[in-house]
PDB file of C-alpha atoms in Angstrom:
ATOM      1  CA  PRO X  21       2.124 125.490  98.098  1.00 89.00           C
ATOM      2  CA  TYR X  22       2.463 125.907  94.320  1.00 95.00           C
ATOM      3  CA  ARG X  23       0.930 123.855  91.415  1.00 96.00           C
ATOM      4  CA  LEU X  24       2.301 124.521  88.032  1.00 97.00           C
ATOM      5  CA  CYS X  25       1.643 123.046  84.730  1.00 96.00           C
ATOM      6  CA  GLY X  26       2.446 123.734  81.026  1.00 96.00           C
ATOM      7  CA  SER X  27       2.187 122.160  77.563  1.00 94.00           C
ATOM      8  CA  SER X  28       5.284 122.237  75.116  1.00 90.00           C
ATOM      9  CA  PHE X  29       7.071 125.451  75.545  1.00 90.00           C
ATOM     10  CA  GLY X  30       4.931 126.274  78.420  1.00 93.00           C
ATOM     11  CA  GLY X  31       6.169 123.204  80.258  1.00 95.00           C
ATOM     12  CA  LEU X  32       9.704 124.741  80.160  1.00 95.00           C
ATOM     13  CA  VAL X  33       8.455 127.889  81.583  1.00 95.00           C
ATOM     14  CA  ALA X  34       6.565 126.075  84.315  1.00 97.00           C
ATOM     15  CA  PHE X  35       9.667 123.986  85.194  1.00 97.00           C
ATOM     16  CA  GLU X  36      11.711 127.123  85.443  1.00 96.00           C
ATOM     17  CA  MET X  37       9.288 128.732  87.618  1.00 97.00           C
ATOM     18  CA  ALA X  38       9.459 125.670  89.982  1.00 97.00           C
ATOM     19  CA  ARG X  39      13.064 125.682  90.005  1.00 96.00           C
ATOM     20  CA  GLN X  40      13.300 129.473  91.047  1.00 96.00           C
ATOM     21  CA  LEU X  41      10.466 128.809  93.600  1.00 97.00           C
ATOM     22  CA  ARG X  42      12.281 125.887  95.196  1.00 95.00           C
ATOM     23  CA  GLU X  43      15.358 127.861  95.148  1.00 94.00           C
ATOM     24  CA  ALA X  44      13.473 130.720  97.220  1.00 95.00           C
ATOM     25  CA  GLY X  45      12.356 128.206  99.751  1.00 95.00           C
ATOM     26  CA  GLU X  46       8.770 127.652  98.301  1.00 96.00           C
ATOM     27  CA  THR X  47       6.947 124.294  98.327  1.00 95.00           C
ATOM     28  CA  ILE X  48       5.897 122.749  94.780  1.00 96.00           C
ATOM     29  CA  GLU X  49       2.966 120.483  95.573  1.00 95.00           C
ATOM     30  CA  LEU X  50       2.659 119.597  91.781  1.00 97.00           C
ATOM     31  CA  LEU X  51       4.574 120.365  88.599  1.00 97.00           C
ATOM     32  CA  ALA X  52       2.909 118.716  85.622  1.00 98.00           C
ATOM     33  CA  LEU X  53       4.357 118.882  82.168  1.00 98.00           C
ATOM     34  CA  PHE X  54       2.049 117.995  79.132  1.00 97.00           C
ATOM     35  CA  ASP X  55       4.312 116.260  76.399  1.00 95.00           C
ATOM     36  CA  THR X  56       7.241 118.743  77.125  1.00 95.00           C
ATOM     37  CA  TYR X  57      10.526 117.608  75.848  1.00 92.00           C
ATOM     38  CA  ALA X  58      13.634 118.247  78.079  1.00 93.00           C
ATOM     39  CA  PRO X  59      16.113 120.621  76.754  1.00 90.00           C
ATOM     40  CA  GLY X  60      18.204 118.544  74.054  1.00 86.00           C
ATOM     41  CA  TYR X  61      15.957 115.689  74.042  1.00 86.00           C
ATOM     42  CA  ALA X  62      14.936 115.826  70.437  1.00 78.00           C
ATOM     43  CA  GLU X  63      18.228 116.585  69.101  1.00 77.00           C
ATOM     44  CA  GLN X  64      19.894 113.818  71.172  1.00 75.00           C
ATOM     45  CA  ASN X  65      17.447 111.174  70.290  1.00 71.00           C
ATOM     46  CA  THR X  66      16.758 111.747  66.553  1.00 74.00           C
ATOM     47  CA  VAL X  67      17.284 108.628  64.538  1.00 65.00           C
ATOM     48  CA  ASN X  68      18.264 108.313  60.924  1.00 59.00           C
ATOM     49  CA  GLY X  69      15.937 108.825  58.159  1.00 52.00           C
ATOM     50  CA  SER X  70      13.995 111.345  56.392  1.00 47.00           C
ATOM     51  CA  ALA X  71      12.657 114.089  58.793  1.00 51.00           C
ATOM     52  CA  ALA X  72      10.170 115.488  56.309  1.00 50.00           C
ATOM     53  CA  ALA X  73       8.784 111.992  55.610  1.00 49.00           C
ATOM     54  CA  SER X  74       8.447 110.938  59.121  1.00 54.00           C
ATOM     55  CA  ASN X  75       6.867 114.267  60.191  1.00 57.00           C
ATOM     56  CA  ALA X  76       4.346 113.997  57.431  1.00 60.00           C
ATOM     57  CA  MET X  77       3.469 110.322  58.610  1.00 64.00           C
ATOM     58  CA  TYR X  78       3.371 111.761  62.113  1.00 57.00           C
ATOM     59  CA  TRP X  79       0.972 114.406  61.315  1.00 60.00           C
ATOM     60  CA  PHE X  80      -1.223 111.913  59.284  1.00 65.00           C
ATOM     61  CA  ARG X  81      -1.216 109.378  61.885  1.00 67.00           C
ATOM     62  CA  SER X  82      -2.272 112.054  64.607  1.00 68.00           C
ATOM     63  CA  ILE X  83      -5.354 113.398  62.411  1.00 67.00           C
ATOM     64  CA  THR X  84      -6.661 109.993  61.688  1.00 74.00           C
ATOM     65  CA  ARG X  85      -6.620 109.181  65.560  1.00 72.00           C
ATOM     66  CA  GLN X  86      -8.257 112.249  66.381  1.00 72.00           C
ATOM     67  CA  LEU X  87     -10.846 111.637  63.627  1.00 70.00           C
ATOM     68  CA  ARG X  88     -11.601 108.276  65.167  1.00 74.00           C
ATOM     69  CA  GLU X  89     -11.863 109.803  68.768  1.00 77.00           C
ATOM     70  CA  ILE X  90     -14.680 112.370  67.457  1.00 79.00           C
ATOM     71  CA  GLN X  91     -18.297 110.674  67.819  1.00 75.00           C
ATOM     72  CA  THR X  92     -20.320 112.542  65.256  1.00 82.00           C
ATOM     73  CA  MET X  93     -19.805 112.869  61.335  1.00 80.00           C
ATOM     74  CA  GLN X  94     -20.665 116.716  61.508  1.00 77.00           C
ATOM     75  CA  GLU X  95     -17.748 117.061  64.098  1.00 78.00           C
ATOM     76  CA  ARG X  96     -15.364 115.109  62.007  1.00 73.00           C
ATOM     77  CA  VAL X  97     -16.200 117.205  58.708  1.00 76.00           C
ATOM     78  CA  LEU X  98     -15.506 120.487  60.847  1.00 77.00           C
ATOM     79  CA  PHE X  99     -12.299 119.067  62.347  1.00 72.00           C
ATOM     80  CA  ALA X 100     -10.915 117.914  59.085  1.00 71.00           C
ATOM     81  CA  ALA X 101     -11.798 121.292  57.305  1.00 73.00           C
ATOM     82  CA  ASN X 102      -9.960 123.072  60.073  1.00 74.00           C
ATOM     83  CA  LYS X 103      -6.837 120.750  59.988  1.00 65.00           C
ATOM     84  CA  PHE X 104      -6.611 121.199  56.201  1.00 67.00           C
ATOM     85  CA  ALA X 105      -6.943 124.822  56.521  1.00 66.00           C
ATOM     86  CA  LYS X 106      -4.042 124.902  58.958  1.00 64.00           C
ATOM     87  CA  LEU X 107      -2.171 122.633  56.438  1.00 60.00           C
ATOM     88  CA  ARG X 108      -2.591 125.143  53.807  1.00 61.00           C
ATOM     89  CA  MET X 109      -1.514 127.840  55.879  1.00 56.00           C
ATOM     90  CA  LYS X 110       1.896 125.943  56.799  1.00 55.00           C
ATOM     91  CA  ILE X 111       2.603 125.252  53.285  1.00 53.00           C
ATOM     92  CA  ARG X 112       2.198 129.075  52.624  1.00 52.00           C
ATOM     93  CA  ARG X 113       4.461 129.878  55.572  1.00 45.00           C
ATOM     94  CA  LYS X 114       7.046 127.541  54.113  1.00 48.00           C
ATOM     95  CA  ALA X 115       6.688 129.365  50.718  1.00 46.00           C
ATOM     96  CA  LEU X 116       7.143 132.744  52.180  1.00 43.00           C
ATOM     97  CA  ARG X 117       9.834 131.816  54.810  1.00 39.00           C
ATOM     98  CA  THR X 118      10.195 135.490  55.944  1.00 44.00           C
ATOM     99  CA  LYS X 119       7.268 135.217  58.277  1.00 50.00           C
ATOM    100  CA  ASN X 120       6.512 132.772  60.941  1.00 60.00           C
ATOM    101  CA  GLN X 121       3.046 130.776  61.045  1.00 60.00           C
ATOM    102  CA  PHE X 122       1.569 133.149  63.814  1.00 65.00           C
ATOM    103  CA  ASP X 123       2.432 136.137  61.790  1.00 68.00           C
ATOM    104  CA  ILE X 124       0.735 134.671  58.692  1.00 61.00           C
ATOM    105  CA  LYS X 125      -2.347 133.897  60.736  1.00 66.00           C
ATOM    106  CA  TYR X 126      -2.469 137.458  62.238  1.00 67.00           C
ATOM    107  CA  SER X 127      -2.036 139.077  58.621  1.00 71.00           C
ATOM    108  CA  ALA X 128      -4.869 136.937  57.353  1.00 66.00           C
ATOM    109  CA  ALA X 129      -7.358 137.827  60.267  1.00 70.00           C
ATOM    110  CA  THR X 130      -6.505 141.568  60.329  1.00 75.00           C
ATOM    111  CA  GLY X 131      -4.961 142.483  56.928  1.00 73.00           C
ATOM    112  CA  LYS X 132      -1.974 143.950  59.075  1.00 76.00           C
ATOM    113  CA  GLU X 133       1.437 143.088  59.760  1.00 77.00           C
ATOM    114  CA  LEU X 134       2.099 141.432  63.141  1.00 75.00           C
ATOM    115  CA  PRO X 135       3.004 144.084  65.765  1.00 82.00           C
ATOM    116  CA  VAL X 136       6.639 144.423  66.429  1.00 82.00           C
ATOM    117  CA  ASP X 137       6.536 143.670  70.046  1.00 86.00           C
ATOM    118  CA  ILE X 138       4.824 140.147  69.374  1.00 80.00           C
ATOM    119  CA  GLN X 139       7.670 139.508  66.587  1.00 80.00           C
ATOM    120  CA  ARG X 140      10.048 140.375  69.251  1.00 84.00           C
ATOM    121  CA  ASN X 141       8.299 137.940  71.676  1.00 84.00           C
ATOM    122  CA  HIS X 142       8.448 135.056  69.293  1.00 78.00           C
ATOM    123  CA  LYS X 143      12.159 135.594  68.666  1.00 82.00           C
ATOM    124  CA  ALA X 144      12.831 135.617  72.348  1.00 85.00           C
ATOM    125  CA  ILE X 145      10.991 132.323  72.601  1.00 82.00           C
ATOM    126  CA  ASP X 146      13.045 130.631  69.734  1.00 81.00           C
ATOM    127  CA  HIS X 147      16.126 131.885  71.583  1.00 82.00           C
ATOM    128  CA  ALA X 148      14.954 130.521  74.950  1.00 82.00           C
ATOM    129  CA  LEU X 149      14.316 126.983  73.236  1.00 78.00           C
ATOM    130  CA  SER X 150      17.654 126.787  71.964  1.00 81.00           C
ATOM    131  CA  ASP X 151      19.617 128.108  74.799  1.00 84.00           C
ATOM    132  CA  TYR X 152      17.763 126.952  77.922  1.00 86.00           C
ATOM    133  CA  ARG X 153      19.854 124.475  80.021  1.00 87.00           C
ATOM    134  CA  PRO X 154      18.091 124.282  83.502  1.00 88.00           C
ATOM    135  CA  THR X 155      20.044 123.035  86.804  1.00 91.00           C
ATOM    136  CA  VAL X 156      18.440 120.149  88.610  1.00 94.00           C
ATOM    137  CA  LEU X 157      15.154 120.672  90.204  1.00 95.00           C
ATOM    138  CA  ASP X 158      14.620 119.554  93.782  1.00 92.00           C
ATOM    139  CA  ALA X 159      11.144 118.480  93.598  1.00 94.00           C
ATOM    140  CA  ASN X 160       8.773 115.656  92.003  1.00 96.00           C
ATOM    141  CA  LEU X 161       7.649 115.859  88.280  1.00 97.00           C
ATOM    142  CA  VAL X 162       4.498 114.586  86.726  1.00 98.00           C
ATOM    143  CA  LEU X 163       4.734 113.960  83.032  1.00 97.00           C
ATOM    144  CA  PHE X 164       1.884 113.495  80.726  1.00 97.00           C
ATOM    145  CA  ARG X 165       3.227 111.891  77.601  1.00 95.00           C
ATOM    146  CA  GLY X 166       1.227 111.718  74.303  1.00 93.00           C
ATOM    147  CA  SER X 167       0.483 108.174  73.095  1.00 90.00           C
ATOM    148  CA  ASP X 168       1.465 109.264  69.628  1.00 88.00           C
ATOM    149  CA  GLN X 169       5.050 110.121  69.537  1.00 86.00           C
ATOM    150  CA  PRO X 170       7.196 111.137  66.370  1.00 83.00           C
ATOM    151  CA  GLY X 171       8.678 108.114  64.596  1.00 76.00           C
ATOM    152  CA  ASN X 172      12.184 109.709  63.945  1.00 78.00           C
ATOM    153  CA  ILE X 173      12.780 110.132  67.602  1.00 81.00           C
ATOM    154  CA  LYS X 174      13.906 107.398  69.824  1.00 84.00           C
ATOM    155  CA  LEU X 175      11.414 107.325  72.704  1.00 87.00           C
ATOM    156  CA  ASP X 176      12.508 107.851  76.359  1.00 91.00           C
ATOM    157  CA  LEU X 177       9.146 107.436  78.381  1.00 93.00           C
ATOM    158  CA  TYR X 178      10.467 110.474  80.503  1.00 95.00           C
ATOM    159  CA  LEU X 179      11.149 112.427  77.339  1.00 94.00           C
ATOM    160  CA  GLY X 180      14.496 113.405  78.664  1.00 94.00           C
ATOM    161  CA  TRP X 181      13.641 114.783  82.132  1.00 96.00           C
ATOM    162  CA  SER X 182      15.198 112.114  84.399  1.00 94.00           C
ATOM    163  CA  GLY X 183      18.341 114.046  84.521  1.00 92.00           C
ATOM    164  CA  PHE X 184      16.768 117.283  85.644  1.00 95.00           C
ATOM    165  CA  VAL X 185      14.919 116.420  88.566  1.00 95.00           C
ATOM    166  CA  SER X 186      16.096 114.830  91.920  1.00 94.00           C
ATOM    167  CA  GLY X 187      12.672 113.779  93.149  1.00 95.00           C
ATOM    168  CA  GLU X 188      10.323 111.048  91.458  1.00 96.00           C
ATOM    169  CA  ILE X 189       9.035 111.364  88.018  1.00 97.00           C
ATOM    170  CA  THR X 190       5.458 109.855  87.579  1.00 97.00           C
ATOM    171  CA  ASP X 191       4.496 109.651  84.038  1.00 96.00           C
ATOM    172  CA  PHE X 192       0.958 109.122  82.538  1.00 96.00           C
ATOM    173  CA  GLU X 193       0.475 108.120  78.753  1.00 95.00           C
ATOM    174  CA  VAL X 194      -2.751 110.113  77.497  1.00 95.00           C
ATOM    175  CA  LYS X 195      -4.426 110.192  74.176  1.00 91.00           C
ATOM    176  CA  GLY X 196      -3.064 112.372  71.593  1.00 88.00           C
ATOM    177  CA  SER X 197       0.277 113.636  69.994  1.00 86.00           C
ATOM    178  CA  HIS X 198       2.223 116.735  70.740  1.00 86.00           C
ATOM    179  CA  GLY X 199       0.082 119.954  70.635  1.00 81.00           C
ATOM    180  CA  ALA X 200      -3.042 117.710  70.255  1.00 85.00           C
ATOM    181  CA  LEU X 201      -3.546 116.107  73.639  1.00 90.00           C
ATOM    182  CA  THR X 202      -4.551 119.536  75.068  1.00 90.00           C
ATOM    183  CA  VAL X 203      -7.434 120.102  72.685  1.00 86.00           C
ATOM    184  CA  PHE X 204     -10.391 118.472  71.366  1.00 86.00           C
ATOM    185  CA  PRO X 205     -11.075 115.600  71.235  1.00 87.00           C
ATOM    186  CA  PHE X 206      -8.236 114.493  73.468  1.00 88.00           C
ATOM    187  CA  ALA X 207      -8.301 116.962  76.273  1.00 92.00           C
ATOM    188  CA  SER X 208     -10.737 115.030  78.108  1.00 93.00           C
ATOM    189  CA  ASP X 209      -8.433 112.155  78.634  1.00 94.00           C
ATOM    190  CA  LEU X 210      -5.826 114.462  79.956  1.00 95.00           C
ATOM    191  CA  ALA X 211      -8.188 116.047  82.289  1.00 95.00           C
ATOM    192  CA  LYS X 212      -9.447 112.895  83.713  1.00 95.00           C
ATOM    193  CA  ASN X 213      -5.876 111.937  84.615  1.00 95.00           C
ATOM    194  CA  LEU X 214      -4.939 115.509  85.858  1.00 96.00           C
ATOM    195  CA  SER X 215      -8.028 116.355  87.921  1.00 95.00           C
ATOM    196  CA  PRO X 216      -7.465 113.756  90.711  1.00 94.00           C
ATOM    197  CA  LEU X 217      -3.978 115.416  91.270  1.00 94.00           C
ATOM    198  CA  LEU X 218      -5.694 118.729  91.869  1.00 90.00           C
ATOM    199  CA  GLY X 219      -8.535 117.283  94.131  1.00 78.00           C
ATOM    200  CA  GLY X 220      -7.012 117.194  97.560  1.00 47.00           C
ATOM    201  CA  GLY X 221      -3.989 114.828  96.875  1.00 43.00           C
ATOM    202  CA  THR X 222      -5.975 111.859  95.556  1.00 40.00           C
ATOM    203  CA  GLU X 223      -3.424 109.425  93.780  1.00 45.00           C
ATOM    204  CA  VAL X 224      -3.724 108.188  90.364  1.00 43.00           C
ATOM    205  CA  GLU X 225      -1.949 105.053  89.161  1.00 47.00           C
ATOM    206  CA  PRO X 226       0.239 105.835  86.059  1.00 45.00           C
ATOM    207  CA  VAL X 227      -1.167 104.133  82.852  1.00 41.00           C
TER     208      VAL X 227
END
């Protein structure tokens, strides 16, 4: 049997892998998505208001909660410095507009342009995100939803996946925001909830 998982875009990849494996007659023992939005979910559930202001508040709230979770002052300082460095990089990316964030990071680290093959890969991912519309998956789904969701999106506890699976959806709320629940300091909460599902079929009650 197959056990598949993925975060954000990686969750879409895991879902499509599961769909094709089921089509080939294989067994999916576990499909776990880490705060992955179903295709069209964000666009269909966006509410009125300033997206820029909402995103800024979401980012600040997420950083604040991460800092509260970190135990020592030294780790908090290092974490904050890293986050603000990424913020500066993001502002620079918006100013340049001709490069994506990954391209900028690569250039800063190596002094070279991002290789053409990787540029092509990122463009393919963008196309996949906008064009992917899967058929219904004949399997169960385990969804790990970040506790901190964007304020400009009307929350669906299943993040839009209820129409894409014929089996049961088990949802867990874990600490963190999109992209943060899989990294320090929130990854331990995700691991605590995921590990029993990988350990011989032990059941875990959803939060």
